[in-house]
Amino acid sequence: MYVAFAGGVGGAKLAHGLSRILPPDRLTIAVNTGDDFDHLGYRICPDLDTVMYTLAGIANPETGWGIRDETWAFMDRQERDGGATWFRLGDKDLETHAARLAMLRDGRTLSAATAELSARHGIAHRIVPASDDPVRTHVATTDEGTLPFQDYFVRLHCAPEVLGFSFDGADAAAPAPALVDALDSRELEAVVLCPSNPYVSIGPILAIPEIRARLEKRTRPCVSVSPIVGGKALKGPAAKMMRELGLDPSAATVAEFYRGLVDGFVLDRTDAALEDDVRQFVPHVLIADTVMTSDDDRARLAGEVVAFAESLAG
Ligand code: FO1
């Protein structure tokens, strides 16, 4: 059993690759819920939906989030009525939010709602939220104070200068039961930290004490894939955040962030010269082509990651 921690578009791509090479009973994908929020009456879980739409093969290829060939009647109506339009909910996407809300209102957990939505999309692999309890990322900024994540990310386009992050509710949050089962299973083979933003995609998962403790005490390998290639984030604000936090925007900074939690680090070929720097923080390094432009790239990288993890299992 592999457990992949994922959030955002890069994470969803590798999770998809893993789902192409591992059967459903050998993969659990645990997804960041720090970006979740309530908007226009719905519970929006962007990272869960991005993973779900990506595995279902219906993700919007331009944005990475949302559904391809989307229509926008609901948003047009909002605009005409003077409602909030800064966070765009497409008509097809809305079906997910409405169904999730109904299930949560019926008292079902986010895990149960996610399992049901995944099944409706024909996904056989297990996608679980990191926790069924609310964990909400906030971004402390120099000029705008402390912002809820989506205000920072979408409304303000990640423009405010970042001072740090907090994950409200994480201290009291329990890992989702299916994630505990997977991490504690005798069948656990390895944990993979997908190429997601370390601070706001993987960070909120690691902020849940029972998850972090399990990684610290791991008996199976944990490998991570750098989301920073050539000093730049492939998507999103990770490199900008590093600069604003006074850190060097590089794969080595990601490795330092994961120090003590990770045995192996997958570094892009572009950054091969950083191998020794990375090794200061993570003992084993694999150099690979990590940029995933096609579905086959995803499966190929997933295969290399799994082989790397197997080599570390000894
Ligand atoms: N990201 C945007 O930049 N603009 C949007 O209007 C937007 C809408 C949206 C709707 C549903 C959903 O699941 C995701 C959406 N995202 C949007 C993406 C999302 O906010 C971020 O990519 C993640 O939270 C970061 O991983």
XYZ file of C-alpha atoms and ligand atoms in Angstrom:
340
model
C 0.000 0.000 0.000
C 1.282 3.418 -1.015
C 0.007 6.591 0.633
C 0.366 9.752 -1.443
C -0.055 13.174 0.157
C -1.311 15.661 -2.396
C -2.704 19.139 -2.862
C -2.990 21.423 -5.859
C -2.416 20.690 -9.517
C 1.133 19.205 -9.362
C 0.060 16.858 -6.585
C -2.994 15.734 -8.535
C -0.852 14.959 -11.601
C 1.488 12.614 -9.723
C -1.455 11.076 -7.841
C -2.981 10.363 -11.258
C 0.295 8.802 -12.421
C 0.391 6.598 -9.316
C -3.206 5.533 -9.959
C -2.163 4.393 -13.432
C 0.568 2.073 -12.172
C -0.814 0.879 -8.818
C -4.068 -1.067 -8.398
C -6.747 0.485 -6.157
C -5.841 -1.692 -3.165
C -2.217 -0.442 -3.309
C -2.860 3.320 -3.251
C -4.532 5.759 -0.875
C -4.404 9.428 -1.832
C -4.647 11.745 1.189
C -5.565 15.272 0.187
C -5.073 18.697 1.719
C -8.218 20.280 3.150
C -6.603 23.533 4.334
C -7.934 25.329 1.216
C -11.536 24.297 1.929
C -14.047 27.040 2.607
C -17.721 27.886 2.524
C -18.729 30.031 -0.436
C -22.127 31.012 -1.835
C -23.706 28.489 0.508
C -21.550 25.550 -0.607
C -18.623 23.685 0.971
C -15.793 23.999 -1.532
C -12.938 21.463 -1.253
C -10.656 22.544 -4.116
C -7.837 20.059 -3.666
C -10.110 17.044 -3.189
C -11.994 18.045 -6.327
C -8.810 18.687 -8.315
C -7.549 15.181 -7.470
C -10.963 13.677 -8.207
C -11.434 15.439 -11.561
C -7.835 14.647 -12.560
C -8.213 10.924 -11.822
C -11.581 10.930 -13.589
C -9.913 12.480 -16.663
C -12.262 15.484 -16.693
C -10.014 18.205 -15.234
C -9.796 21.474 -17.130
C -6.434 21.209 -18.924
C -5.893 25.010 -19.016
C -6.407 25.763 -15.332
C -5.716 22.347 -13.761
C -8.718 22.943 -11.454
C -12.407 22.706 -12.317
C -13.989 20.640 -15.094
C -13.213 20.738 -18.819
C -15.796 22.212 -21.225
C -17.438 23.966 -18.293
C -20.434 26.295 -18.648
C -20.931 29.399 -16.493
C -24.678 30.142 -16.294
C -24.570 30.232 -12.479
C -21.665 32.689 -12.449
C -23.311 34.881 -15.124
C -26.428 35.022 -12.966
C -24.322 35.921 -9.923
C -22.704 38.731 -11.877
C -26.057 40.110 -13.038
C -27.377 39.979 -9.479
C -24.307 41.714 -8.045
C -23.143 38.583 -6.199
C -19.579 37.454 -5.506
C -17.763 36.419 -8.680
C -14.133 36.415 -7.556
C -14.198 32.638 -6.989
C -15.669 31.030 -10.070
C -17.955 28.033 -9.671
C -18.811 26.397 -12.994
C -22.175 24.742 -13.570
C -20.800 21.201 -13.758
C -18.517 21.781 -10.777
C -21.539 23.052 -8.854
C -23.099 19.596 -8.987
C -20.178 18.338 -6.895
C -20.575 21.125 -4.337
C -24.348 20.640 -4.079
C -24.035 16.861 -3.670
C -21.273 17.239 -1.069
C -23.286 19.779 0.894
C -26.328 17.510 0.931
C -24.256 14.602 2.233
C -22.561 16.722 4.912
C -25.972 18.114 5.965
C -27.179 14.510 6.299
C -24.418 14.019 8.858
C -22.018 12.101 6.638
C -18.308 12.712 7.043
C -16.163 14.419 4.424
C -14.483 11.013 3.906
C -17.846 9.404 3.160
C -18.911 12.248 0.875
C -15.582 12.033 -0.978
C -15.909 8.256 -1.408
C -19.417 8.690 -2.815
C -18.391 11.489 -5.198
C -15.346 9.491 -6.352
C -17.543 6.455 -7.039
C -19.949 8.609 -9.052
C -16.970 9.646 -11.190
C -15.961 6.023 -11.695
C -12.767 6.312 -9.632
C -11.682 3.021 -8.090
C -8.716 4.368 -6.115
C -9.280 5.702 -2.615
C -9.196 9.479 -2.276
C -9.466 10.650 1.334
C -9.341 14.065 2.957
C -6.387 14.327 5.349
C -8.991 14.855 8.076
C -12.753 14.893 8.495
C -12.296 17.710 11.013
C -11.973 21.273 9.745
C -8.422 22.477 9.094
C -8.260 25.957 7.583
C -5.113 27.579 6.224
C -4.561 31.272 6.941
C -1.813 33.370 5.417
C -0.187 36.118 7.487
C 0.821 39.010 5.227
C 2.692 42.280 5.703
C -0.003 44.624 4.350
C -3.301 42.750 4.424
C -3.126 41.142 7.867
C -4.047 37.485 8.224
C -6.110 36.206 5.324
C -8.190 33.054 4.817
C -6.405 30.997 2.170
C -8.715 31.593 -0.795
C -8.744 35.348 -0.134
C -4.985 35.317 -0.417
C -4.823 32.841 -3.289
C -7.703 33.686 -5.597
C -9.167 37.061 -4.550
C -5.776 38.758 -4.127
C -3.900 36.567 -6.681
C -1.170 35.714 -4.136
C 0.027 39.348 -4.366
C 0.402 40.156 -0.628
C 3.826 39.539 0.844
C 3.764 36.440 3.025
C 4.983 36.371 6.647
C 3.848 32.870 7.562
C 1.019 30.346 7.664
C -1.335 28.910 10.258
C -3.625 25.915 10.048
C -6.635 26.561 12.248
C -8.060 23.385 13.732
C -5.055 21.219 12.826
C -3.967 20.674 16.446
C -7.334 19.151 17.331
C -7.905 17.381 14.005
C -7.758 13.602 13.751
C -6.508 12.018 10.558
C -9.289 10.519 8.437
C -9.933 6.898 9.511
C -8.974 5.469 6.097
C -5.690 7.371 6.240
C -4.922 5.964 9.695
C -5.732 2.470 8.411
C -3.394 2.927 5.443
C -0.523 4.446 7.433
C -0.800 1.825 10.186
C -1.283 -1.087 7.815
C 1.257 -3.895 7.765
C 0.845 -3.627 4.008
C 2.179 -0.044 3.952
C 4.996 0.102 1.391
C 5.886 3.806 1.292
C 4.603 7.342 1.639
C 4.956 9.769 -1.273
C 4.841 13.532 -0.815
C 3.675 14.711 -4.232
C 5.165 17.803 -5.940
C 2.769 20.127 -4.146
C 3.449 23.417 -2.402
C 5.255 22.353 0.809
C 3.850 25.239 2.867
C 0.172 25.370 1.913
C -0.561 21.985 0.307
C 1.511 19.456 2.276
C 2.019 21.750 5.317
C -1.622 21.585 6.483
C -1.506 17.759 6.307
C 1.736 17.601 8.295
C 0.272 20.063 10.842
C -2.139 17.355 12.014
C -0.198 15.948 14.981
C -1.130 12.285 14.503
C -0.066 12.408 10.863
C 3.245 14.133 11.538
C 4.014 11.727 14.411
C 3.402 8.743 12.128
C 5.802 10.135 9.543
C 8.438 10.902 12.186
C 8.230 7.331 13.493
C 7.890 5.721 10.059
C 9.217 2.252 9.437
C 8.627 2.424 5.685
C 10.298 4.893 3.305
C 8.908 8.341 2.654
C 9.906 10.034 -0.595
C 9.071 13.489 -1.872
C 9.138 15.014 -5.334
C 10.318 18.601 -5.634
C 7.680 21.105 -6.763
C 10.500 23.602 -7.437
C 12.415 23.152 -10.689
C 15.187 25.530 -11.700
C 14.309 27.920 -8.857
C 10.698 28.246 -10.031
C 7.438 26.645 -8.978
C 5.933 24.796 -11.933
C 2.593 26.298 -10.887
C 1.536 28.517 -8.039
C 3.281 30.720 -5.511
C 5.763 28.367 -3.770
C 8.902 30.141 -5.072
C 7.445 33.596 -4.333
C 6.585 32.449 -0.807
C 10.147 31.206 -0.287
C 11.603 34.573 -1.321
C 9.212 36.430 0.961
C 10.089 34.127 3.861
C 13.763 34.998 3.295
C 14.588 31.575 1.833
C 16.349 30.609 -1.367
C 13.709 29.519 -3.902
C 15.198 26.120 -4.657
C 14.580 22.409 -4.373
C 17.080 22.348 -1.472
C 14.734 24.621 0.512
C 11.963 22.065 -0.010
C 14.304 19.292 1.167
C 15.138 21.321 4.292
C 11.431 21.798 5.013
C 10.954 18.004 4.921
C 14.072 17.228 6.986
C 13.436 14.308 9.363
C 10.266 13.258 7.554
C 11.659 12.117 4.243
C 14.220 9.441 3.290
C 14.355 10.092 -0.428
C 14.067 13.247 -2.529
C 13.328 13.344 -6.255
C 15.199 16.222 -7.838
C 14.618 17.409 -11.385
C 17.498 16.858 -13.833
C 17.712 20.661 -14.268
C 18.711 20.865 -10.616
C 21.237 18.001 -10.607
C 23.897 20.417 -9.306
C 21.866 20.766 -6.064
C 22.247 17.084 -5.208
C 24.823 17.661 -2.449
C 22.785 20.541 -0.971
C 19.695 18.331 -0.874
C 21.647 15.482 0.698
C 22.344 17.700 3.727
C 18.652 17.340 4.576
C 17.498 14.094 2.940
C 19.842 11.096 2.717
C 18.864 9.718 -0.694
C 18.399 11.614 -3.946
C 16.959 10.480 -7.278
C 17.515 12.656 -10.338
C 14.597 12.408 -12.759
C 12.552 14.349 -15.298
C 9.814 15.623 -12.997
C 7.911 17.959 -15.317
C 4.659 16.221 -16.227
C 3.274 17.555 -19.508
C 1.436 14.422 -20.678
C -0.476 11.582 -19.018
C 2.394 9.282 -19.927
C 4.843 11.597 -18.113
C 2.716 11.184 -14.984
C 2.803 7.388 -15.161
C 6.515 7.338 -16.017
C 7.443 9.609 -13.083
C 5.156 7.593 -10.772
C 7.009 4.431 -11.848
C 10.376 6.017 -11.053
C 9.124 7.237 -7.669
C 7.807 3.778 -6.751
C 11.057 2.100 -7.859
C 13.026 4.668 -5.803
C 10.871 4.019 -2.716
C 11.316 0.238 -3.211
C 15.078 0.687 -3.403
C 15.005 2.487 -0.044
C 12.882 -0.194 1.619
C 15.950 -2.417 1.647
N -8.658 29.192 -8.662
C -8.593 30.417 -9.198
O -7.502 30.941 -9.394
N -9.750 31.123 -9.503
C -10.986 30.591 -9.306
O -11.997 31.241 -9.588
C -11.061 29.259 -8.762
C -12.281 28.622 -8.588
C -12.294 27.297 -8.123
C -13.499 26.621 -7.997
C -13.539 25.323 -7.536
C -12.342 24.680 -7.209
O -12.377 23.400 -6.763
C -11.132 25.324 -7.348
C -11.089 26.638 -7.804
N -9.887 27.318 -7.949
C -9.851 28.593 -8.455
C -8.614 26.671 -7.643
C -8.247 26.704 -6.171
O -8.691 27.744 -5.438
C -6.737 26.590 -5.968
O -6.073 26.110 -7.074
C -6.404 25.670 -4.849
O -7.061 25.963 -3.671
C -4.907 25.637 -4.612
O -4.521 24.332 -4.606
